PDB file of C-alpha atoms and ligand atoms in Angstrom:
ATOM      1  CA  MET Q   1       0.000   0.000   0.000  1.00 58.00           C
ATOM      2  CA  SER Q   2       1.243   3.500  -0.823  1.00 82.00           C
ATOM      3  CA  ASP Q   3       2.384   5.902   1.856  1.00 95.00           C
ATOM      4  CA  TYR Q   4       0.221   8.991   1.507  1.00 98.00           C
ATOM      5  CA  SER Q   5       1.729  10.957   4.385  1.00 98.00           C
ATOM      6  CA  ASP Q   6       3.637  13.439   2.189  1.00 98.00           C
ATOM      7  CA  LEU Q   7       0.581  14.062   0.011  1.00 98.00           C
ATOM      8  CA  TYR Q   8      -1.552  14.453   3.115  1.00 98.00           C
ATOM      9  CA  GLN Q   9       0.850  17.099   4.402  1.00 98.00           C
ATOM     10  CA  GLN Q  10       0.549  18.882   1.046  1.00 98.00           C
ATOM     11  CA  ALA Q  11      -3.233  18.750   1.423  1.00 98.00           C
ATOM     12  CA  ARG Q  12      -2.928  20.264   4.895  1.00 98.00           C
ATOM     13  CA  ASP Q  13      -0.722  23.007   3.458  1.00 98.00           C
ATOM     14  CA  ALA Q  14      -3.391  23.700   0.835  1.00 98.00           C
ATOM     15  CA  ALA Q  15      -6.049  23.812   3.549  1.00 98.00           C
ATOM     16  CA  THR Q  16      -4.175  26.633   5.266  1.00 98.00           C
ATOM     17  CA  LYS Q  17      -4.954  28.686   2.128  1.00 98.00           C
ATOM     18  CA  ALA Q  18      -8.689  27.984   2.324  1.00 99.00           C
ATOM     19  CA  TYR Q  19     -10.966  30.965   1.881  1.00 99.00           C
ATOM     20  CA  ALA Q  20     -13.671  29.996   4.342  1.00 98.00           C
ATOM     21  CA  PRO Q  21     -14.902  33.152   6.073  1.00 98.00           C
ATOM     22  CA  TYR Q  22     -18.477  31.833   6.347  1.00 98.00           C
ATOM     23  CA  SER Q  23     -18.063  28.291   7.610  1.00 98.00           C
ATOM     24  CA  GLY Q  24     -14.610  28.564   9.150  1.00 98.00           C
ATOM     25  CA  PHE Q  25     -14.151  24.993   7.858  1.00 98.00           C
ATOM     26  CA  ARG Q  26     -10.833  24.718   6.063  1.00 98.00           C
ATOM     27  CA  VAL Q  27     -10.275  21.876   3.608  1.00 98.00           C
ATOM     28  CA  GLY Q  28      -7.387  21.000   1.331  1.00 98.00           C
ATOM     29  CA  ALA Q  29      -7.049  18.314  -1.300  1.00 99.00           C
ATOM     30  CA  VAL Q  30      -4.295  16.940  -3.486  1.00 98.00           C
ATOM     31  CA  VAL Q  31      -5.006  14.873  -6.568  1.00 98.00           C
ATOM     32  CA  VAL Q  32      -2.438  12.567  -8.127  1.00 98.00           C
ATOM     33  CA  ALA Q  33      -2.739  12.321 -11.901  1.00 98.00           C
ATOM     34  CA  ASP Q  34      -1.962   9.120 -13.776  1.00 98.00           C
ATOM     35  CA  ASP Q  35       1.266  10.699 -15.023  1.00 97.00           C
ATOM     36  CA  GLY Q  36       2.392  11.382 -11.451  1.00 98.00           C
ATOM     37  CA  ARG Q  37       1.753  15.108 -11.393  1.00 98.00           C
ATOM     38  CA  THR Q  38       0.003  16.439  -8.320  1.00 98.00           C
ATOM     39  CA  PHE Q  39      -2.464  19.311  -8.025  1.00 98.00           C
ATOM     40  CA  ALA Q  40      -3.660  20.967  -4.855  1.00 98.00           C
ATOM     41  CA  GLY Q  41      -6.836  22.862  -4.053  1.00 98.00           C
ATOM     42  CA  CYS Q  42      -8.607  24.433  -1.115  1.00 99.00           C
ATOM     43  CA  ASN Q  43     -12.222  25.383  -0.540  1.00 98.00           C
ATOM     44  CA  VAL Q  44     -13.159  28.863  -1.728  1.00 98.00           C
ATOM     45  CA  GLU Q  45     -16.405  30.240  -0.308  1.00 98.00           C
ATOM     46  CA  ASN Q  46     -18.577  33.048  -1.583  1.00 98.00           C
ATOM     47  CA  ALA Q  47     -21.010  35.592  -0.149  1.00 98.00           C
ATOM     48  CA  ALA Q  48     -23.565  33.900  -2.399  1.00 98.00           C
ATOM     49  CA  TYR Q  49     -23.129  30.692  -0.432  1.00 98.00           C
ATOM     50  CA  GLY Q  50     -24.029  28.287  -3.220  1.00 98.00           C
ATOM     51  CA  SER Q  51     -21.262  29.689  -5.398  1.00 98.00           C
ATOM     52  CA  GLY Q  52     -18.525  28.364  -3.120  1.00 98.00           C
ATOM     53  CA  ILE Q  53     -16.347  25.515  -4.295  1.00 98.00           C
ATOM     54  CA  CYS Q  54     -14.948  22.573  -2.392  1.00 98.00           C
ATOM     55  CA  ALA Q  55     -11.277  21.776  -2.053  1.00 98.00           C
ATOM     56  CA  GLU Q  56     -11.603  18.542  -4.002  1.00 98.00           C
ATOM     57  CA  GLY Q  57     -13.434  20.209  -6.877  1.00 98.00           C
ATOM     58  CA  ASN Q  58     -10.843  22.957  -6.960  1.00 98.00           C
ATOM     59  CA  ALA Q  59      -7.979  20.443  -7.154  1.00 98.00           C
ATOM     60  CA  ILE Q  60      -9.755  18.313  -9.761  1.00 98.00           C
ATOM     61  CA  SER Q  61     -10.538  21.362 -11.913  1.00 98.00           C
ATOM     62  CA  THR Q  62      -6.937  22.531 -11.696  1.00 98.00           C
ATOM     63  CA  ALA Q  63      -5.755  19.102 -12.810  1.00 98.00           C
ATOM     64  CA  ALA Q  64      -8.270  19.034 -15.669  1.00 98.00           C
ATOM     65  CA  ALA Q  65      -7.073  22.453 -16.828  1.00 98.00           C
ATOM     66  CA  ALA Q  66      -3.561  21.008 -17.012  1.00 98.00           C
ATOM     67  CA  GLY Q  67      -4.818  18.284 -19.334  1.00 98.00           C
ATOM     68  CA  VAL Q  68      -5.378  15.512 -16.798  1.00 98.00           C
ATOM     69  CA  ARG Q  69      -8.140  13.045 -17.653  1.00 98.00           C
ATOM     70  CA  LYS Q  70      -7.318  10.214 -15.244  1.00 98.00           C
ATOM     71  CA  ILE Q  71      -6.717  10.646 -11.526  1.00 98.00           C
ATOM     72  CA  GLY Q  72      -5.254   7.882  -9.398  1.00 98.00           C
ATOM     73  CA  ALA Q  73      -5.766   9.228  -5.893  1.00 98.00           C
ATOM     74  CA  VAL Q  74      -7.367  12.103  -4.017  1.00 98.00           C
ATOM     75  CA  VAL Q  75      -5.979  12.949  -0.568  1.00 98.00           C
ATOM     76  CA  ILE Q  76      -8.100  15.170   1.669  1.00 98.00           C
ATOM     77  CA  ALA Q  77      -7.221  17.163   4.779  1.00 98.00           C
ATOM     78  CA  CYS Q  78      -9.575  19.067   7.086  1.00 98.00           C
ATOM     79  CA  LEU Q  79      -8.066  21.424   9.623  1.00 98.00           C
ATOM     80  CA  ASP Q  80     -11.218  21.957  11.655  1.00 97.00           C
ATOM     81  CA  ALA Q  81     -12.589  18.435  12.006  1.00 95.00           C
ATOM     82  CA  GLY Q  82     -11.423  14.953  12.862  1.00 95.00           C
ATOM     83  CA  GLU Q  83     -12.780  12.334  10.531  1.00 97.00           C
ATOM     84  CA  CYS Q  84     -13.547  14.056   7.253  1.00 95.00           C
ATOM     85  CA  TYR Q  85     -15.085  12.530   4.103  1.00 98.00           C
ATOM     86  CA  PRO Q  86     -15.781  14.214   0.761  1.00 98.00           C
ATOM     87  CA  CYS Q  87     -19.267  15.527   0.048  1.00 98.00           C
ATOM     88  CA  GLY Q  88     -21.512  13.825  -2.474  1.00 98.00           C
ATOM     89  CA  ASN Q  89     -20.917  16.379  -5.183  1.00 98.00           C
ATOM     90  CA  CYS Q  90     -17.140  15.936  -4.917  1.00 98.00           C
ATOM     91  CA  ARG Q  91     -17.533  12.163  -5.086  1.00 98.00           C
ATOM     92  CA  GLN Q  92     -19.362  12.649  -8.377  1.00 98.00           C
ATOM     93  CA  LEU Q  93     -16.621  14.990  -9.652  1.00 98.00           C
ATOM     94  CA  MET Q  94     -14.063  12.295  -8.780  1.00 98.00           C
ATOM     95  CA  ARG Q  95     -16.109   9.709 -10.685  1.00 98.00           C
ATOM     96  CA  GLU Q  96     -15.713  11.634 -13.929  1.00 98.00           C
ATOM     97  CA  PHE Q  97     -11.912  11.268 -13.803  1.00 98.00           C
ATOM     98  CA  SER Q  98     -11.926   7.608 -12.792  1.00 98.00           C
ATOM     99  CA  VAL Q  99     -10.390   8.097  -9.345  1.00 98.00           C
ATOM    100  CA  ASP Q 100      -9.135   4.801  -7.903  1.00 98.00           C
ATOM    101  CA  THR Q 101      -8.325   5.738  -4.313  1.00 98.00           C
ATOM    102  CA  VAL Q 102      -9.595   8.273  -1.778  1.00 98.00           C
ATOM    103  CA  VAL Q 103      -7.496   8.993   1.320  1.00 98.00           C
ATOM    104  CA  VAL Q 104      -9.041  10.699   4.349  1.00 98.00           C
ATOM    105  CA  GLN Q 105      -7.993  11.501   7.883  1.00 98.00           C
ATOM    106  CA  ASP Q 106      -9.615   9.340  10.541  1.00 97.00           C
ATOM    107  CA  GLY Q 107      -9.590  11.896  13.318  1.00 94.00           C
ATOM    108  CA  SER Q 108      -6.992  10.170  15.436  1.00 96.00           C
ATOM    109  CA  GLY Q 109      -3.865  10.966  13.501  1.00 93.00           C
ATOM    110  CA  SER Q 110      -4.063   8.169  10.958  1.00 97.00           C
ATOM    111  CA  LEU Q 111      -5.106   8.018   7.336  1.00 98.00           C
ATOM    112  CA  ARG Q 112      -7.777   5.771   5.855  1.00 98.00           C
ATOM    113  CA  THR Q 113      -7.468   4.587   2.288  1.00 98.00           C
ATOM    114  CA  HIS Q 114     -10.618   3.671   0.392  1.00 98.00           C
ATOM    115  CA  GLU Q 115     -11.193   2.221  -3.015  1.00 98.00           C
ATOM    116  CA  PHE Q 116     -13.383   4.606  -4.932  1.00 98.00           C
ATOM    117  CA  ALA Q 117     -16.269   2.137  -5.227  1.00 98.00           C
ATOM    118  CA  GLU Q 118     -16.544   2.124  -1.434  1.00 98.00           C
ATOM    119  CA  ILE Q 119     -16.941   5.894  -1.486  1.00 97.00           C
ATOM    120  CA  LEU Q 120     -19.498   5.991  -4.307  1.00 98.00           C
ATOM    121  CA  PRO Q 121     -21.014   2.579  -4.991  1.00 98.00           C
ATOM    122  CA  HIS Q 122     -23.292   1.980  -7.991  1.00 97.00           C
ATOM    123  CA  SER Q 123     -22.140   5.260  -9.450  1.00 97.00           C
ATOM    124  CA  PHE Q 124     -23.336   7.144 -12.494  1.00 97.00           C
ATOM    125  CA  GLY Q 125     -20.448   7.930 -14.829  1.00 97.00           C
ATOM    126  CA  PRO Q 126     -19.502   8.528 -18.445  1.00 95.00           C
ATOM    127  CA  ASP Q 127     -20.220   4.919 -19.392  1.00 94.00           C
ATOM    128  CA  SER Q 128     -23.721   5.211 -17.988  1.00 96.00           C
ATOM    129  CA  LEU Q 129     -24.613   7.560 -20.820  1.00 94.00           C
ATOM    130  CA  GLU Q 130     -23.837   4.735 -23.230  1.00 92.00           C
ATOM    131  CA  GLY Q 131     -25.991   2.292 -21.329  1.00 83.00           C
ATOM    132  CA  LYS Q 132     -22.962   0.515 -19.842  1.00 78.00           C
ATOM    133  CA  ASN Q 133     -22.208  -0.012 -16.177  1.00 63.00           C
ATOM    134  CA  GLY Q 134     -19.292   2.003 -14.830  1.00 52.00           C
TER     135      GLY Q 134
HETATM  136  N1  THU F   1     -16.037  21.324   1.860  1.00 92.06           N
HETATM  137  C1  THU F   1     -15.019  20.905   1.073  1.00 92.06           C
HETATM  138  O1  THU F   1     -14.150  21.675   0.663  1.00 92.06           O
HETATM  139  N2  THU F   1     -14.997  19.593   0.739  1.00 92.06           N
HETATM  140  C2  THU F   1     -15.923  18.665   1.127  1.00 92.06           C
HETATM  141  O2  THU F   1     -15.879  17.528   0.686  1.00 92.06           O
HETATM  142  C3  THU F   1     -16.945  19.043   2.106  1.00 92.06           C
HETATM  143  C4  THU F   1     -17.093  20.490   2.367  1.00 92.06           C
HETATM  144  C5  THU F   1     -16.106  22.759   2.189  1.00 92.06           C
HETATM  145  C6  THU F   1     -17.252  23.480   1.562  1.00 92.06           C
HETATM  146  C7  THU F   1     -17.428  24.637   2.489  1.00 92.06           C
HETATM  147  O3  THU F   1     -16.540  25.697   2.100  1.00 92.06           O
HETATM  148  C8  THU F   1     -17.002  24.114   3.832  1.00 92.06           C
HETATM  149  O4  THU F   1     -16.265  22.925   3.574  1.00 92.06           O
HETATM  150  C9  THU F   1     -18.154  23.781   4.747  1.00 92.06           C
HETATM  151  O5  THU F   1     -19.076  22.949   4.144  1.00 92.06           O
END
């Protein structure tokens, strides 16, 4: 199994940049592309609350803008909570780029590694539009 501790620290570093004046809930994420490049993101809130973006979506969008179409892992750090899992919308964003592994903090100083299908079982993805199971 991979050691995600360095990537987790990068996600924590990203979380320190979070713009979260409304929730005070700082999140960072690092995605690892299939070519090994990594991209970080933090949550960015907005006075129009629904316009805010999550850390995972920010990192995934940054990777996509760099040409990435396949993501191996997403590593998530929350500075203001213990155990911390991605929201449903971010799980769906991950699905689009065929994420294999999601790494989260467990609230007691350790990391938990999940296969993506555990995080979003029976998912709807690109293949679903062609009538195939993802
Ligand atoms: N947030 C994330 O960045 N990622 C998640 O998966 C869950 C929630 C952010 C959104 C918002 O800025 C704050 O955390 C509180 O919901």
